[in-house]
Each structure stands twice: as C-alpha cells, then as structure tokens.
Amino acid sequence: MYYKFWGKTEEKEYHLLAYHGLDACSVAQEWLDLHRPLVQFLADNVKLSHDILRGILLLFTALHDVGKFSITFQNICPDFLRKLQDCESKKGYPIRHDQLGWMLWCRVLRNHLMGHLHKQSPLVKKEHTCIEELLDVFARIAFGHHGLPPKQPDDSQFDSCFREPDRASAKSYMDDLLPMVLPDESLRDISQWAKLPKQQRKVAVAHWKTRSWQFAGVIVLSDWIASGKLFPFHNKHQPLTEYYAECRETARRAFGSIGLYSAAPPSSTGFEHLFPDYADCPTPLQRFCDTITLTGGPQLWVLEDVTGSGKTEAACTLVSRMMKEKLATGVYVGLPTMATSNAMYERLANVYHLFFSSDSRPSLVLSHGARHLSKAFRKSYSLIQSDMNRDGAEDSSANCSAWLADSTKKSLLADVGIGTLDQVLLGSSHHDTSSGAQEEWARAIFVEKALAKRPGRRRRSESVWKCTTTGQRRHVSVDEGDKSQRESRNRTPPERMPSVPYVLRNAAAYPS
C-alpha cells in the first residue's frame, strides 16, 4: 500500500517515499556505527542498551518524512498522484510535511507503536505514559529536521490532510520497518524501561532532551545525503528488506565519496614531522608542545607568546599529537576575521594532511560565508571537481570535497575546517541551524586565536592560541616582552609552565 506514495521527484522521475525513508535510515546507521562510543555514552545516560537506542534512532530517521503520506503533499505533483493512486485532488498544501509528520505521529503512529509494545509486554497506564513521553522526545527531533521543532497539532485539520488510505499506508510502513530496526525482543526491553524508578526515568528523559541536538544533526545529515544524487531514483516494487540491503551499500559508497569517513590518525607526529625545515631550532613553546605528556579526556590548552614566535606551529604540533592519541578525529580553526581565516587556509593547505595517516585523503574546507573571495579556496574547489571528472586523479594540494564545500553548513563536517569564531559561538547555541554543527563538533579539536592585552604593563599585546576538546585546562605562557624572535628560540622554557593539568570541576560530568 505504501508503494503508492512518492517521496522526491525530478522532472518526469520519482522516488518512492518508503525508499527515501530507508535511504536516510541507511545513512544514519552508517554514522551511528562509526560513532559507537558516543551512542553507548548516550544509551548509558538514557538507561537503554546500545542496540535499543540505536534502533529507536533508526526508526525515527526512517519515519522523518512520513508527513508526505498526506494527500496535500502528494498533490504537489498531480501527475504522479494520478499515476500512483489513480485519483485527483483539489487540496492545496497549507501545512509543511514536517509538521504533518508530527500531526500524524500524535494522532495515529504513536498509538500504533504503543500497540506493538503492549503485545510484547503489557503496560499499566503509568508505564504507558512514561514510554510515550520518551518517544515524543525522539519524534519531535525527527519531525523538526528542517530546523524548527513542530508546533502543537491542530486536530481540526487532520482529517482534511490525511485520508484513511494515507493513515493505513503509514501504519503499514511502520509495521514493516519495526522488524528491521527494532525486533520483538527490543520492544520488550523498551517496555522494561518504564519499570525503572521514577527519578531515574526523569533524569534519563531530561538528559536525552539536552543531548537531542546531536541526534537532530544526524537526521539533518542523513536527509541531506539521502536527498542528493548519490541515491538514485527507484520506483519498482521491492521488499523493504531487500531494498535496505542495497541502500546500505549505497550509504557506504556515499560516505567514502564525500569524505565523511574520518581519516586515520598519523603513525608519526610532532614538530619535526610537521615542520622538518625548522626541526633544529624550535622555540621554547614549540619544544614544550612537542614533549609535554598528554593526558586522556577532554581538555583545554592556552598557548601564549609574542607575535611571530611560532604559536601557530606550536598549536599544530599539539593538535597532531592529540589526533595520534585519538583524543579527537577532526580540527576546526577559528580566527577573528574572514581575512585571517583566508590566510590561515593558505598556511595549512600544505600541512593539514600530516595530521592524518599517509594513506588517508582528509578534507580541508574554508567554512565562512565569504570564502568564494578566497583565490586559494576557489582553486582547491575547482581542482577537486576536475579530479572527480578524471576518475579520481589527485593533484590538488587541499582536498576540498565538493559535497562538503558546496554549503557552509556541510563544510563543518570536513576533517579540517577553517572559519571564524562567530561560527563556533553560533554553532554552540540552540537555534534552527546549529544541530549539524553540534553533531560534528562533538568530535573535533577547536583551535582559536585571540589577542590578550595586559593592563598596566608597558608592552605590546600578546597573541594567544587555544586548543580545546573541553574539560581540562593548561596555560602555557612565554613572556618575551620586546625580545627578538631569534632570542626567543634560544631561551629556556619559563618556570611557570605548569606540569600538572588543572581539572575543571565539572569535567567528570562531561558532556553535560
């Protein structure tokens, strides 16, 4: 029955809605499998097993566009409505499909899913309500994948938006999805979650609401990729299990082609590895970053010295060592202005690949809004396009994946991103475009540049670099005053360099 609904169109072609949901689900599964430790961390805090949380996430990713079962959406293309359902309609499209999906969930699909849960493990009224509250958090994320959380549904419009065949098709689609992502034993385990003590359930739901922005980012990413040309149109009837096996392979190829597999960490690292021309004369700060013992867990480093003393190289040295220790899988460099970001892009273009193994092809992307004015970025973009046209030939110094580079939002998914500090601030706030950034930045090192002025001291301002994975802090300061850079290179490290990290009070609760 659900084969009579289209999900996306292009001229005279259409792709079935059920298949588009599975396309997005396959992308989400690939991402979740690549980030298993993060999923396990979330599962532990929500008091669910890894497989159950993963299954719930996949279910709602596959359901993210169920609002398109509405006759009002299907009538956007009357020709396909006539071809697939042999009917016509005069209805307009007054409500977006994401809001329609929330409306369908509240009126039909929520109770339908709860019916499956009751079959596996009967629930009393309080347990039923608790599970509904948890599932609603997932549903709001899925049906808010276009940037805004869904509004309270208007029941008076439901009957005009969804005919009985539309509702039946959506329920049939869910029935066939469940065995693929949440088999019966998983449904029984979900029912057991409602039997936890009340306080544990409240904490679990509150925690998931806090972390929900990351899952929103996963759905946005999955929808982006599944809606693109990497997933071909398919309108032939095929069992969902067979089609899902095929689109899983498509998702793997898509991740590889657009550069979403994290590049492997390097086998060798350090100042000499990154900057062999200066290996015999590192500054005290560079030598410190090259030799200091790294600890595990989130951390913040502050590197402070006079202008021209090699802080950029010191920060790169520290970053490469952190990457080798698997403290992060990506880097974002934030500069005060677009102009300084452009300059840093050119500086890192010949170095960034050394942050990763020699057989990797990491991506480097300039992410601010005026990057098209950067000659270096335009050149790298055009080169990667021509590389793709020559069947994978590789001659670009900055491997700027075309898919990652064609949007400032998607560019934050690159292995190495360079942009402005305001992008970090905007991405860390809860607003309608930040979910994709938060998903990416959970695994990245932030490298931030700023100026530090010393009040009451007659000396020039210092430039400060910060390397952050959040949690622990070290402040490394080289007080050079007005001494020359050559003198700086021969000076011994100052005694006030701390040898023991200062641990933030809330580090144990990270991420909060």
Coordinates of C-alpha atoms in Angstrom, one line a residue:
M1 CA 0.0 0.0 0.0
Y2 CA 2.8 2.4 0.8
Y3 CA 4.3 1.9 -2.7
K4 CA 1.7 4.4 -4.0
F5 CA 3.4 7.4 -2.5
W6 CA 6.3 9.4 -4.0
G7 CA 9.0 10.9 -1.8
K8 CA 11.1 13.1 -4.1
T9 CA 10.8 13.9 -7.8
E10 CA 12.9 15.3 -10.6
E11 CA 11.2 16.2 -13.9
K12 CA 9.5 13.0 -15.0
E13 CA 11.1 10.7 -12.5
Y14 CA 10.0 9.9 -8.9
H15 CA 11.5 8.1 -5.9
L16 CA 9.1 6.2 -3.6
L17 CA 8.6 7.6 -0.2
A18 CA 9.2 4.3 1.6
Y19 CA 12.6 4.1 -0.2
H20 CA 13.6 7.6 0.7
G21 CA 13.0 6.8 4.4
L22 CA 15.2 3.8 4.1
D23 CA 17.9 5.8 2.3
A24 CA 18.0 8.2 5.2
C25 CA 18.0 5.3 7.7
S26 CA 20.9 3.6 6.0
V27 CA 23.0 6.9 6.2
A28 CA 22.1 7.2 9.9
Q29 CA 23.1 3.6 10.5
E30 CA 26.5 4.2 8.9
W31 CA 27.0 7.3 11.0
L32 CA 25.9 5.6 14.3
D33 CA 28.1 2.6 13.6
L34 CA 31.1 4.9 13.0
H35 CA 30.4 6.7 16.3
R36 CA 29.6 3.7 18.5
P37 CA 31.3 5.2 21.7
L38 CA 29.0 8.3 21.5
V39 CA 25.9 6.2 21.1
Q40 CA 27.0 4.0 24.0
F41 CA 27.5 7.1 26.1
L42 CA 24.0 8.4 25.3
A43 CA 22.5 4.9 25.9
D44 CA 24.0 4.7 29.3
N45 CA 22.6 8.0 30.3
V46 CA 19.1 7.2 28.9
K47 CA 19.2 3.9 30.7
L48 CA 18.8 1.9 27.5
S49 CA 21.1 -0.6 25.8
H50 CA 23.2 0.5 22.8
D51 CA 21.2 -1.7 20.4
I52 CA 17.9 -0.4 21.6
L53 CA 18.8 3.3 21.4
R54 CA 20.4 2.7 18.0
G55 CA 17.2 1.0 16.9
I56 CA 15.0 3.8 18.1
L57 CA 17.1 6.4 16.3
L58 CA 17.0 4.4 13.1
L59 CA 13.2 4.0 13.4
F60 CA 12.6 7.7 13.7
T61 CA 15.1 8.5 11.0
A62 CA 13.2 6.3 8.6
L63 CA 9.9 8.0 9.7
H64 CA 11.2 11.6 9.4
D65 CA 9.2 12.2 6.2
V66 CA 6.0 10.3 7.0
G67 CA 4.1 13.6 6.7
K68 CA 4.5 13.1 2.9
F69 CA 1.8 10.4 3.1
S70 CA -0.6 13.3 3.3
I71 CA -2.8 13.8 0.2
T72 CA -2.0 17.5 0.4
F73 CA 1.7 16.8 -0.2
Q74 CA 1.1 14.1 -2.8
N75 CA -1.0 16.6 -4.8
I76 CA 2.0 18.8 -5.2
C77 CA 2.7 16.7 -8.3
P78 CA -0.8 15.8 -9.6
D79 CA 0.6 13.7 -12.4
F80 CA 2.3 11.3 -10.0
L81 CA -0.7 11.3 -7.8
R82 CA -2.8 10.2 -10.8
K83 CA -0.3 7.7 -11.9
L84 CA 0.4 6.1 -8.5
Q85 CA -3.1 6.3 -6.8
D86 CA -5.4 6.8 -9.8
C87 CA -7.1 9.8 -8.3
E88 CA -7.2 13.5 -8.4
S89 CA -7.4 16.2 -5.7
K90 CA -8.1 19.9 -5.4
K91 CA -6.4 20.2 -2.0
G92 CA -3.6 22.7 -1.5
Y93 CA -0.5 22.3 0.6
P94 CA -1.1 24.6 3.6
I95 CA 1.0 22.7 6.2
R96 CA 4.6 21.6 5.6
H97 CA 5.4 17.9 5.6
D98 CA 7.5 18.0 8.8
Q99 CA 4.6 19.5 10.7
L100 CA 2.3 17.0 9.0
G101 CA 4.5 14.2 10.2
W102 CA 4.2 15.4 13.8
M103 CA 0.4 15.6 13.4
L104 CA 0.3 12.0 12.1
W105 CA 2.5 10.8 14.9
C106 CA 0.3 12.4 17.6
R107 CA -3.0 11.1 16.1
V108 CA -2.0 7.7 14.6
L109 CA 1.6 6.4 14.8
R110 CA 2.2 6.9 18.5
N111 CA -0.7 4.7 19.5
H112 CA 0.2 2.3 16.7
L113 CA 3.7 1.8 18.1
M114 CA 2.4 1.6 21.6
G115 CA 0.2 -1.2 20.4
H116 CA 3.2 -3.2 19.3
L117 CA 4.8 -2.6 22.7
H118 CA 1.7 -3.8 24.5
K119 CA 1.8 -7.0 22.5
Q120 CA 5.3 -7.8 23.7
S121 CA 4.8 -6.7 27.3
P122 CA 1.5 -5.4 28.8
L123 CA 1.8 -2.0 30.3
V124 CA -0.1 -0.3 33.1
K125 CA -1.3 3.3 32.5
K126 CA 1.7 5.0 34.2
E127 CA 4.2 2.9 32.3
H128 CA 2.4 3.6 29.0
T129 CA 2.6 7.4 29.7
C130 CA 6.3 7.2 30.6
I131 CA 7.2 5.5 27.3
E132 CA 5.0 7.9 25.3
E133 CA 6.9 10.8 26.9
L134 CA 10.3 9.3 26.0
L135 CA 9.2 8.5 22.4
D136 CA 7.8 12.0 21.9
V137 CA 11.3 13.5 22.5
F138 CA 12.6 11.3 19.6
A139 CA 9.6 12.2 17.5
R140 CA 10.0 16.0 18.0
I141 CA 13.6 15.7 16.8
A142 CA 12.7 13.7 13.7
F143 CA 9.8 15.9 12.7
G144 CA 11.8 19.1 13.3
H145 CA 14.5 18.1 10.9
H146 CA 14.0 21.2 8.8
G147 CA 15.2 23.5 11.6
L148 CA 12.1 24.2 13.8
P149 CA 10.5 22.0 16.4
P150 CA 7.0 21.0 15.4
K151 CA 4.1 23.0 16.8
Q152 CA 1.1 21.7 18.7
P153 CA -1.0 19.9 16.0
D154 CA -4.3 21.4 15.0
D155 CA -6.7 18.4 15.2
S156 CA -9.3 20.2 13.2
Q157 CA -7.1 20.0 10.1
F158 CA -6.1 16.3 10.4
D159 CA -9.0 14.7 8.5
S160 CA -8.5 17.1 5.6
C161 CA -4.8 16.4 5.4
F162 CA -4.9 12.6 5.9
R163 CA -7.4 10.3 4.2
E164 CA -7.9 6.8 5.6
P165 CA -5.7 5.2 2.9
D166 CA -2.9 7.7 3.9
R167 CA -3.1 6.7 7.5
A168 CA -3.3 3.0 6.7
S169 CA -0.2 3.2 4.4
A170 CA 1.8 5.0 7.1
K171 CA 0.9 2.3 9.7
S172 CA 1.8 -0.5 7.2
Y173 CA 5.1 1.2 6.6
M174 CA 5.9 1.3 10.3
D175 CA 4.8 -2.4 10.6
D176 CA 7.4 -3.4 8.1
L177 CA 10.1 -1.1 9.5
L178 CA 10.0 -2.4 13.0
P179 CA 11.4 -5.9 12.4
M180 CA 14.3 -4.4 10.6
V181 CA 15.4 -1.9 13.3
L182 CA 13.5 -2.9 16.5
P183 CA 12.7 -6.6 16.6
D184 CA 10.3 -8.0 19.2
E185 CA 13.0 -8.6 21.9
S186 CA 14.0 -4.9 21.6
L187 CA 10.4 -3.8 22.1
R188 CA 10.2 -5.9 25.2
D189 CA 13.3 -4.2 26.6
I190 CA 11.8 -0.8 25.9
S191 CA 8.8 -1.8 27.9
Q192 CA 11.1 -2.7 30.8
W193 CA 12.5 0.9 30.8
A194 CA 9.1 2.1 32.1
K195 CA 9.6 -0.1 35.2
L196 CA 12.7 1.9 36.3
P197 CA 12.3 4.1 39.5
K198 CA 10.6 7.4 38.7
Q199 CA 13.6 9.6 39.5
Q200 CA 15.8 7.6 37.1
R201 CA 13.3 7.9 34.3
K202 CA 13.1 11.7 34.9
V203 CA 16.8 12.1 34.7
A204 CA 17.0 9.9 31.6
V205 CA 14.4 12.0 29.8
A206 CA 16.0 15.2 30.9
H207 CA 19.4 14.0 29.7
W208 CA 18.0 13.0 26.3
K209 CA 16.4 16.4 25.8
T210 CA 19.7 18.0 26.5
R211 CA 21.6 15.7 24.0
S212 CA 18.8 15.7 21.4
W213 CA 20.5 18.3 19.3
Q214 CA 23.2 15.8 18.3
F215 CA 20.6 13.4 17.0
A216 CA 18.9 16.2 15.2
G217 CA 22.2 16.8 13.4
V218 CA 22.4 13.1 12.4
I219 CA 18.9 13.3 10.9
V220 CA 19.7 16.5 9.0
L221 CA 22.9 14.9 7.7
S222 CA 21.1 11.7 6.7
D223 CA 18.3 13.7 4.9
W224 CA 20.9 15.8 3.1
I225 CA 22.7 12.8 1.7
A226 CA 19.6 10.7 1.0
S227 CA 18.0 13.6 -0.9
G228 CA 21.1 14.0 -3.2
K229 CA 22.2 12.4 -6.4
L230 CA 24.2 9.8 -4.6
F231 CA 21.0 7.8 -4.0
P232 CA 19.4 7.1 -7.4
F233 CA 15.7 7.2 -8.0
H234 CA 13.9 3.9 -7.6
N235 CA 10.2 3.3 -8.2
K236 CA 10.0 -0.5 -8.7
H237 CA 8.2 -2.5 -6.1
Q238 CA 10.7 -4.4 -3.9
P239 CA 10.5 -5.8 -0.4
L240 CA 11.9 -3.3 2.1
T241 CA 14.4 -5.7 3.5
E242 CA 15.9 -6.3 0.0
Y243 CA 16.0 -2.6 -0.8
Y244 CA 17.5 -1.7 2.6
A245 CA 20.4 -4.1 2.0
E246 CA 21.1 -2.3 -1.3
C247 CA 20.9 1.2 0.1
R248 CA 23.2 0.2 2.9
E249 CA 25.9 -0.4 0.3
T250 CA 25.0 2.9 -1.4
A251 CA 25.4 4.7 2.0
R252 CA 28.9 3.2 2.4
R253 CA 29.9 4.4 -1.1
A254 CA 28.4 7.8 -0.4
F255 CA 30.3 8.2 2.9
G256 CA 33.5 7.4 1.1
S257 CA 32.9 9.6 -2.0
I258 CA 32.0 12.8 0.0
G259 CA 34.7 12.3 2.7
L260 CA 32.6 11.5 5.8
Y261 CA 34.8 8.6 6.9
S262 CA 37.2 10.1 9.4
A263 CA 40.8 10.0 8.2
A264 CA 43.0 7.6 10.2
P265 CA 45.4 9.2 12.7
P266 CA 49.1 9.5 11.8
S267 CA 51.7 6.9 12.7
S268 CA 54.2 9.6 13.4
T269 CA 53.7 13.1 14.7
G270 CA 55.5 16.0 16.4
F271 CA 57.2 19.3 15.4
E272 CA 59.8 17.6 13.3
H273 CA 57.2 15.6 11.4
L274 CA 55.1 18.7 10.6
F275 CA 57.9 21.3 10.1
P276 CA 61.1 19.5 9.1
D277 CA 62.7 22.8 7.8
Y278 CA 62.6 24.2 11.4
A279 CA 63.3 21.0 13.3
D280 CA 66.7 22.1 14.5
C281 CA 65.5 25.4 16.0
P282 CA 62.1 25.1 17.7
T283 CA 61.1 27.9 20.1
P284 CA 60.6 27.1 23.8
L285 CA 56.8 27.0 23.3
Q286 CA 57.1 24.7 20.3
R287 CA 59.5 22.4 22.2
F288 CA 57.1 22.3 25.1
C289 CA 54.2 21.3 22.9
D290 CA 56.3 18.7 21.3
T291 CA 57.4 17.0 24.5
I292 CA 54.7 17.5 27.2
T293 CA 52.9 14.4 28.3
L294 CA 49.3 14.3 27.1
T295 CA 46.5 13.0 29.3
G296 CA 43.3 11.4 28.3
G297 CA 39.9 13.0 28.2
P298 CA 38.6 16.4 27.3
Q299 CA 41.0 19.3 27.8
L300 CA 41.8 23.0 27.1
W301 CA 45.3 24.3 26.3
V302 CA 46.1 28.0 26.2
L303 CA 49.3 28.9 24.3
E304 CA 50.6 32.4 24.9
D305 CA 53.6 34.2 23.4
V306 CA 54.5 37.4 21.5
T307 CA 53.6 37.8 17.8
G308 CA 55.9 36.0 15.4
S309 CA 57.2 33.4 17.9
G310 CA 55.7 30.4 16.2
K311 CA 52.4 29.8 18.1
T312 CA 50.7 28.5 15.0
E313 CA 53.3 25.8 14.6
A314 CA 53.1 25.0 18.3
A315 CA 49.4 24.7 18.2
C316 CA 49.6 22.4 15.1
T317 CA 52.2 20.3 16.9
L318 CA 49.9 19.9 19.9
V319 CA 46.9 19.1 17.6
S320 CA 48.8 16.4 15.7
R321 CA 49.8 14.7 18.9
M322 CA 46.2 14.8 20.2
M323 CA 45.0 13.3 17.0
K324 CA 47.5 10.5 17.2
E325 CA 46.3 9.8 20.8
K326 CA 42.7 9.6 19.4
L327 CA 41.5 12.4 21.6
A328 CA 39.7 13.8 18.5
T329 CA 39.1 13.0 14.9
G330 CA 38.9 16.4 13.4
V331 CA 40.1 20.0 13.8
Y332 CA 38.3 23.4 13.5
V333 CA 40.5 26.5 13.4
G334 CA 38.6 29.7 14.4
L335 CA 40.0 33.1 13.5
P336 CA 38.8 36.6 14.4
T337 CA 38.0 37.7 10.8
M338 CA 37.3 36.2 7.4
A339 CA 40.6 37.7 6.1
T340 CA 42.7 36.0 8.7
S341 CA 40.8 32.8 8.0
N342 CA 41.7 33.0 4.4
A343 CA 45.4 33.5 5.3
M344 CA 45.3 30.5 7.6
Y345 CA 43.7 28.4 4.9
E346 CA 46.7 29.0 2.7
R347 CA 49.1 28.3 5.5
L348 CA 47.5 25.0 6.5
A349 CA 46.9 23.7 2.9
N350 CA 50.4 22.2 2.8
V351 CA 50.4 20.9 6.4
Y352 CA 47.0 19.6 7.4
H353 CA 47.4 16.2 5.7
L354 CA 50.2 15.5 8.1
F355 CA 47.6 15.4 10.9
F356 CA 46.4 12.1 9.4
S357 CA 48.0 8.9 8.1
S358 CA 49.8 9.0 4.8
D359 CA 47.2 6.7 3.0
S360 CA 44.2 8.9 4.0
R361 CA 42.6 11.7 2.0
P362 CA 41.5 14.2 4.6
S363 CA 39.3 17.1 3.6
L364 CA 40.2 20.8 4.2
V365 CA 37.4 23.3 3.9
L366 CA 37.1 27.1 4.4
S367 CA 33.7 27.5 6.1
H368 CA 32.9 31.2 6.4
G369 CA 30.3 33.0 4.2
A370 CA 32.7 34.9 2.0
R371 CA 35.0 32.0 1.2
H372 CA 34.3 32.4 -2.5
L373 CA 36.5 35.5 -2.4
S374 CA 39.5 33.4 -1.4
K375 CA 41.5 32.5 -4.5
A376 CA 43.1 29.5 -2.8
F377 CA 39.7 28.1 -1.9
R378 CA 38.3 28.6 -5.3
K379 CA 41.3 26.8 -6.8
S380 CA 41.1 23.8 -4.5
Y381 CA 37.3 23.5 -5.2
S382 CA 37.8 23.6 -9.0
L383 CA 40.7 21.1 -8.7
I384 CA 38.7 18.6 -6.8
Q385 CA 35.9 18.9 -9.3
S386 CA 38.3 18.2 -12.2
D387 CA 39.8 15.4 -10.2
M388 CA 36.4 13.8 -10.0
N389 CA 35.9 14.2 -13.7
R390 CA 39.2 12.3 -14.3
D391 CA 38.1 9.2 -12.4
G392 CA 39.8 10.0 -9.2
A393 CA 43.1 11.6 -10.3
E394 CA 44.6 13.5 -7.4
D395 CA 46.6 16.7 -8.0
S396 CA 45.0 19.2 -5.6
S397 CA 47.1 20.3 -2.6
A398 CA 43.9 20.9 -0.5
N399 CA 41.5 18.0 -0.9
C400 CA 38.3 20.1 -0.7
S401 CA 35.4 17.6 -1.1
A402 CA 32.9 19.1 -3.5
W403 CA 29.9 17.9 -1.4
L404 CA 31.3 19.3 1.8
A405 CA 32.3 22.6 0.2
D406 CA 29.1 23.5 -1.5
S407 CA 27.5 24.7 1.7
T408 CA 28.8 26.5 4.8
K409 CA 26.7 24.2 7.0
K410 CA 28.0 21.0 5.5
S411 CA 31.6 22.2 5.4
L412 CA 31.8 21.8 9.2
L413 CA 31.7 18.1 8.6
A414 CA 35.2 18.2 7.0
D415 CA 38.2 16.6 8.7
V416 CA 39.8 20.1 9.0
G417 CA 37.7 23.3 8.9
I418 CA 38.9 26.9 9.0
G419 CA 36.5 29.7 9.7
T420 CA 35.6 32.5 12.1
L421 CA 35.0 32.4 15.9
D422 CA 31.4 33.6 15.5
Q423 CA 30.6 30.3 13.7
V424 CA 31.7 28.5 16.9
L425 CA 29.5 30.6 19.1
L426 CA 26.5 30.3 16.7
G427 CA 27.0 26.5 16.4
S428 CA 27.1 26.0 20.1
S429 CA 23.8 27.8 20.6
H430 CA 20.4 26.1 20.3
H431 CA 18.9 27.6 17.2
D432 CA 17.4 26.3 14.0
T433 CA 20.7 25.8 12.0
S434 CA 23.1 24.5 14.7
S435 CA 22.3 20.9 15.0
G436 CA 24.5 19.7 12.2
A437 CA 27.4 21.7 13.7
Q438 CA 27.0 20.3 17.2
E439 CA 27.0 16.8 15.8
E440 CA 30.3 17.4 14.1
W441 CA 32.0 19.5 16.9
A442 CA 31.4 16.7 19.4
R443 CA 34.5 15.0 17.9
A444 CA 36.7 18.0 16.9
I445 CA 39.6 20.0 18.4
F446 CA 38.9 23.7 18.4
V447 CA 41.9 25.9 17.6
E448 CA 41.1 29.5 18.5
K449 CA 43.2 32.6 18.0
A450 CA 42.7 35.8 20.1
L451 CA 44.6 38.8 21.4
A452 CA 45.4 39.2 25.1
K453 CA 46.2 42.7 26.5
R454 CA 48.0 43.0 29.8
P455 CA 46.5 46.1 31.6
G456 CA 49.1 48.2 33.4
R457 CA 52.1 46.7 31.6
R458 CA 54.1 48.6 29.1
R459 CA 54.5 46.0 26.4
R460 CA 52.8 45.1 23.2
S461 CA 49.7 42.8 23.1
E462 CA 50.2 39.1 23.1
S463 CA 48.7 36.7 20.6
V464 CA 47.0 33.6 22.2
W465 CA 46.2 30.3 20.6
K466 CA 43.7 27.9 22.4
C467 CA 43.5 24.2 21.6
T468 CA 40.2 22.8 23.1
T469 CA 38.5 19.5 23.5
T470 CA 36.8 20.8 26.6
G471 CA 37.3 19.6 30.2
Q472 CA 40.9 20.0 31.3
R473 CA 42.9 23.2 31.0
R474 CA 46.6 24.1 30.7
H475 CA 48.0 27.6 30.3
V476 CA 51.4 27.8 28.6
S477 CA 52.8 31.3 28.6
V478 CA 56.1 32.5 27.1
D479 CA 56.7 36.1 28.3
E480 CA 59.1 37.6 25.7
G481 CA 58.4 41.3 26.1
D482 CA 60.1 43.0 23.2
K483 CA 62.9 40.5 22.7
S484 CA 63.6 39.3 19.2
Q485 CA 62.3 36.0 17.8
R486 CA 65.8 34.8 17.4
E487 CA 66.5 35.4 21.2
S488 CA 63.2 33.6 21.9
R489 CA 64.3 30.4 20.1
N490 CA 67.4 30.1 22.4
R491 CA 65.5 30.8 25.7
T492 CA 64.7 28.0 28.1
P493 CA 61.1 27.4 29.0
P494 CA 59.8 29.6 31.9
E495 CA 59.4 28.0 35.3
R496 CA 55.7 29.0 35.5
M497 CA 54.7 26.4 32.9
P498 CA 52.5 24.0 34.8
S499 CA 53.4 20.3 34.8
V500 CA 50.1 19.1 36.1
P501 CA 46.7 19.9 34.3
Y502 CA 44.1 21.9 36.1
V503 CA 40.9 19.8 36.0
L504 CA 37.6 21.7 35.8
R505 CA 35.1 21.0 38.5
N506 CA 32.5 19.7 36.0
A507 CA 34.9 17.6 34.0
A508 CA 33.6 14.3 35.4
A509 CA 30.1 15.2 34.1
Y510 CA 31.3 15.9 30.5
P511 CA 29.5 16.2 28.2
S512 CA 26.6 17.9 30.1

